[in-house]
XYZ file of N, CA and C in Angstrom:
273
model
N 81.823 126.385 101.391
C 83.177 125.860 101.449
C 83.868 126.453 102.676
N 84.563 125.746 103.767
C 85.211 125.969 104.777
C 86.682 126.439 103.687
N 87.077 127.444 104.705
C 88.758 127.895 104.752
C 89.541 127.950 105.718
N 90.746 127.527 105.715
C 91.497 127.481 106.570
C 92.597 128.427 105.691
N 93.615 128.930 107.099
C 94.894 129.619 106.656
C 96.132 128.144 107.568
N 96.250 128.233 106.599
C 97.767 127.218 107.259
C 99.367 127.902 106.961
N 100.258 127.051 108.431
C 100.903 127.935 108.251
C 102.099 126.874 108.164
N 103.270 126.558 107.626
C 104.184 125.753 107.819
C 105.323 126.443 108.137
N 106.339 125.615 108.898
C 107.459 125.611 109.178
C 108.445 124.682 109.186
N 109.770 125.240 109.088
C 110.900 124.232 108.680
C 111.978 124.332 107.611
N 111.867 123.173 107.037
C 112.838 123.303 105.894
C 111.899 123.261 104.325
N 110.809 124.573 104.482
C 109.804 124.315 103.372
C 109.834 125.489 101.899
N 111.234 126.073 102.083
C 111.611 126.479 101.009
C 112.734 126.345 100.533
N 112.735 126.209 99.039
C 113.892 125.519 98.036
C 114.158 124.113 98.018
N 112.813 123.757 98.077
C 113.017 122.004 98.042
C 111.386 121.502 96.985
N 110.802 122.379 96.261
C 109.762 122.210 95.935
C 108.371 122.151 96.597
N 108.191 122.728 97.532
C 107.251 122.417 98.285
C 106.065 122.677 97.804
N 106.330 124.274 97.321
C 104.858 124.720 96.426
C 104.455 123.953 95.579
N 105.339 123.294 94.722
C 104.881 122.533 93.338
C 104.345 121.044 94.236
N 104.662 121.026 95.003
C 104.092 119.604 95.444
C 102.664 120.018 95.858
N 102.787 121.103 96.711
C 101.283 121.698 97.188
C 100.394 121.996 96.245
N 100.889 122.502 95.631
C 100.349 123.004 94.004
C 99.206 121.268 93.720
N 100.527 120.524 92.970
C 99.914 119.106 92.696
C 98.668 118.480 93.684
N 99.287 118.431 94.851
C 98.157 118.271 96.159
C 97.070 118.313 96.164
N 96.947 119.781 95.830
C 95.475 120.668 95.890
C 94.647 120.433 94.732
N 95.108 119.648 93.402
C 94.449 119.731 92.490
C 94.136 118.565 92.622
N 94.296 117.455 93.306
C 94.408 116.377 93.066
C 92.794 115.743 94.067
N 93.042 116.801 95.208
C 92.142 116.529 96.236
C 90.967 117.288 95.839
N 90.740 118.233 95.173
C 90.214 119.559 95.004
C 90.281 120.843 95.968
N 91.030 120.953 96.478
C 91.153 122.231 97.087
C 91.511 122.966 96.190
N 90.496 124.561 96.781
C 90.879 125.897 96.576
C 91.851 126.662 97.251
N 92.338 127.829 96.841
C 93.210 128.226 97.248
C 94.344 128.574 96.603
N 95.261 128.706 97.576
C 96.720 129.445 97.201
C 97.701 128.980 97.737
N 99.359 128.987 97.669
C 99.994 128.605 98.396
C 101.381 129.233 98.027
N 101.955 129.945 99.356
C 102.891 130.629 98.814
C 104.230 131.255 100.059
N 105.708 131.134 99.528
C 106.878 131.287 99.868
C 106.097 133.081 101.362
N 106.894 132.674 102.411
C 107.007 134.042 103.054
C 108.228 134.704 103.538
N 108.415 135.621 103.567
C 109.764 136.381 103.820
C 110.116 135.825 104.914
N 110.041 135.216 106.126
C 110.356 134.878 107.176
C 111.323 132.961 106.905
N 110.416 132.149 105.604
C 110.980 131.054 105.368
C 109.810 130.431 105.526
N 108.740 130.298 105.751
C 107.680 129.564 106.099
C 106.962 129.702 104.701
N 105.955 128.585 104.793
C 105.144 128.659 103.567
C 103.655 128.619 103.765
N 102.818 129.753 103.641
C 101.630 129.595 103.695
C 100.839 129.123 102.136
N 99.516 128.168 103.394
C 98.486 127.591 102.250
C 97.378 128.656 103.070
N 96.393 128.941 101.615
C 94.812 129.565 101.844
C 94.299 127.621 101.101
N 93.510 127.352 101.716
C 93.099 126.038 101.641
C 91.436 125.824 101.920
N 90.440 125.684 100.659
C 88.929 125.658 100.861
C 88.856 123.979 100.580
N 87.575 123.894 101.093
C 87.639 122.501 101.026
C 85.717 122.191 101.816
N 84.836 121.177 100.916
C 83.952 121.027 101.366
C 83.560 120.167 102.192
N 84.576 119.358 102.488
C 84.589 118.194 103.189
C 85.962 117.885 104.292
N 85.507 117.584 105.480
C 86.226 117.517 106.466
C 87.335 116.356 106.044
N 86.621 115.411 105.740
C 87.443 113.721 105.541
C 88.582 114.535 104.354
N 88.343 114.708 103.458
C 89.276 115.506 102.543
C 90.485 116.704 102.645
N 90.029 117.196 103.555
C 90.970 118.272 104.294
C 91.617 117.241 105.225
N 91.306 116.475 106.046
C 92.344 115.521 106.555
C 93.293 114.952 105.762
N 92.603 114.462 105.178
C 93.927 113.406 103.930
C 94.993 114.227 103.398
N 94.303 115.564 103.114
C 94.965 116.648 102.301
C 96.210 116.761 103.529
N 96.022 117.319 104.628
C 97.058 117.816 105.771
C 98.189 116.429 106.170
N 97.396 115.749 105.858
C 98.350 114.078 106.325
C 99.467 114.354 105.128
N 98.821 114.455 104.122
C 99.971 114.712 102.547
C 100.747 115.853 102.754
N 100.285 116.741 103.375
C 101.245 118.603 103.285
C 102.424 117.889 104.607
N 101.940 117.123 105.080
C 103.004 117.139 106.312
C 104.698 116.157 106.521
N 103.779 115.056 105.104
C 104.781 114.675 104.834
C 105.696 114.742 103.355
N 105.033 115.934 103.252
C 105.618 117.325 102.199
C 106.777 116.126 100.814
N 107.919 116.975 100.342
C 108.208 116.311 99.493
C 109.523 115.601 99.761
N 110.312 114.984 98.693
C 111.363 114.140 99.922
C 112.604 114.971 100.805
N 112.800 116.696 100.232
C 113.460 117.034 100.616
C 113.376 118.478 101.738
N 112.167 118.283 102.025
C 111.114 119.071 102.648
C 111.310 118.731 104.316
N 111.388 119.082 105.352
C 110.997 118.558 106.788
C 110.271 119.401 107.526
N 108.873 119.156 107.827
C 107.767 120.385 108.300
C 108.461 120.341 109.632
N 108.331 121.307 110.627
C 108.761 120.752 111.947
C 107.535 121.344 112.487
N 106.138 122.803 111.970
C 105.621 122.769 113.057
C 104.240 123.026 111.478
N 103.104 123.089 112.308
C 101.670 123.467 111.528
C 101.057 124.081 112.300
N 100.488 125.028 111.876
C 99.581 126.320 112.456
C 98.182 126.140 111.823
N 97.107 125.980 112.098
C 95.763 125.671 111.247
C 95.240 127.314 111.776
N 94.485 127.755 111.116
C 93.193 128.735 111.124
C 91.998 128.923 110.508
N 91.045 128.950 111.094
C 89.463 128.197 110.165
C 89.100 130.359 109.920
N 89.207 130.201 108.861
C 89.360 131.490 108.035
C 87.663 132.006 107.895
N 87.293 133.159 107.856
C 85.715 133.652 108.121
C 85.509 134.679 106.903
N 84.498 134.641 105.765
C 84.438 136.061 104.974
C 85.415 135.669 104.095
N 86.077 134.702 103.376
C 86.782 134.726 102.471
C 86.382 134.312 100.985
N 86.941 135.286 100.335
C 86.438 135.254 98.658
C 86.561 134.041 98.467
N 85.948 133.328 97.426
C 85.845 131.816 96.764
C 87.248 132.298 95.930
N 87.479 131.374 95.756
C 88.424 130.900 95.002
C 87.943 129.941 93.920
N 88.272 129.725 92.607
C 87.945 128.586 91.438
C 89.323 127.741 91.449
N 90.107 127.669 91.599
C 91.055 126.939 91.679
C 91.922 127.180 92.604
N 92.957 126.217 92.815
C 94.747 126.696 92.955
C 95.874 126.917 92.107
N 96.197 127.756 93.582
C 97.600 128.916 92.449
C 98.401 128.521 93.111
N 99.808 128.676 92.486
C 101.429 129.436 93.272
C 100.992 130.700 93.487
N 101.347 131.337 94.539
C 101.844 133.179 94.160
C 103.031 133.571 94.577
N 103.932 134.561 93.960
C 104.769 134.583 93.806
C 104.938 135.788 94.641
């Protein structure tokens, strides 16, 4: 399973974003995590076995939820990272 660290920016906290990401990830099957950062940004840990799927997935994170506006995305193809069995919030 490939990992990426993603990084968002914008208006991606206090508008639901996690719970949408949350939904997202289960829907597509991604692993992972996704979670609020002190700065205002919201990072995803995001596994995924398939390229075509991680696309669709990022097309959906970007046009986030209706009250959400990403303005930038940071991708990182992540090396050595524990499996994950599902997705979480973390708090």
């Amino acid at each position: 399973m490939k990992y990426y660290e993603i990084n968002l920016s914008g208006r991606v906290q206090g508008v639901g974003f996690r719970y949408y990401i949350y939904r997202l990830a289960n829907n597509y099957g991604i692993k992972g995590y996704v979670k609020n950062l002190p700065n205002g940004d919201v990072l995803i840990i995001a596994g995924c076995n398939d390229k075509e799927t991680f696309d669709e997935f990022m097309q959906q994170v970007h046009s986030g939820p209706s009250f959400a506006r990403v303005t930038n995305i940071q991708i990182k193809n992540m090396e050595n990272v524990e499996e994950f069995t599902g997705f979480n919030i973390k708090y």
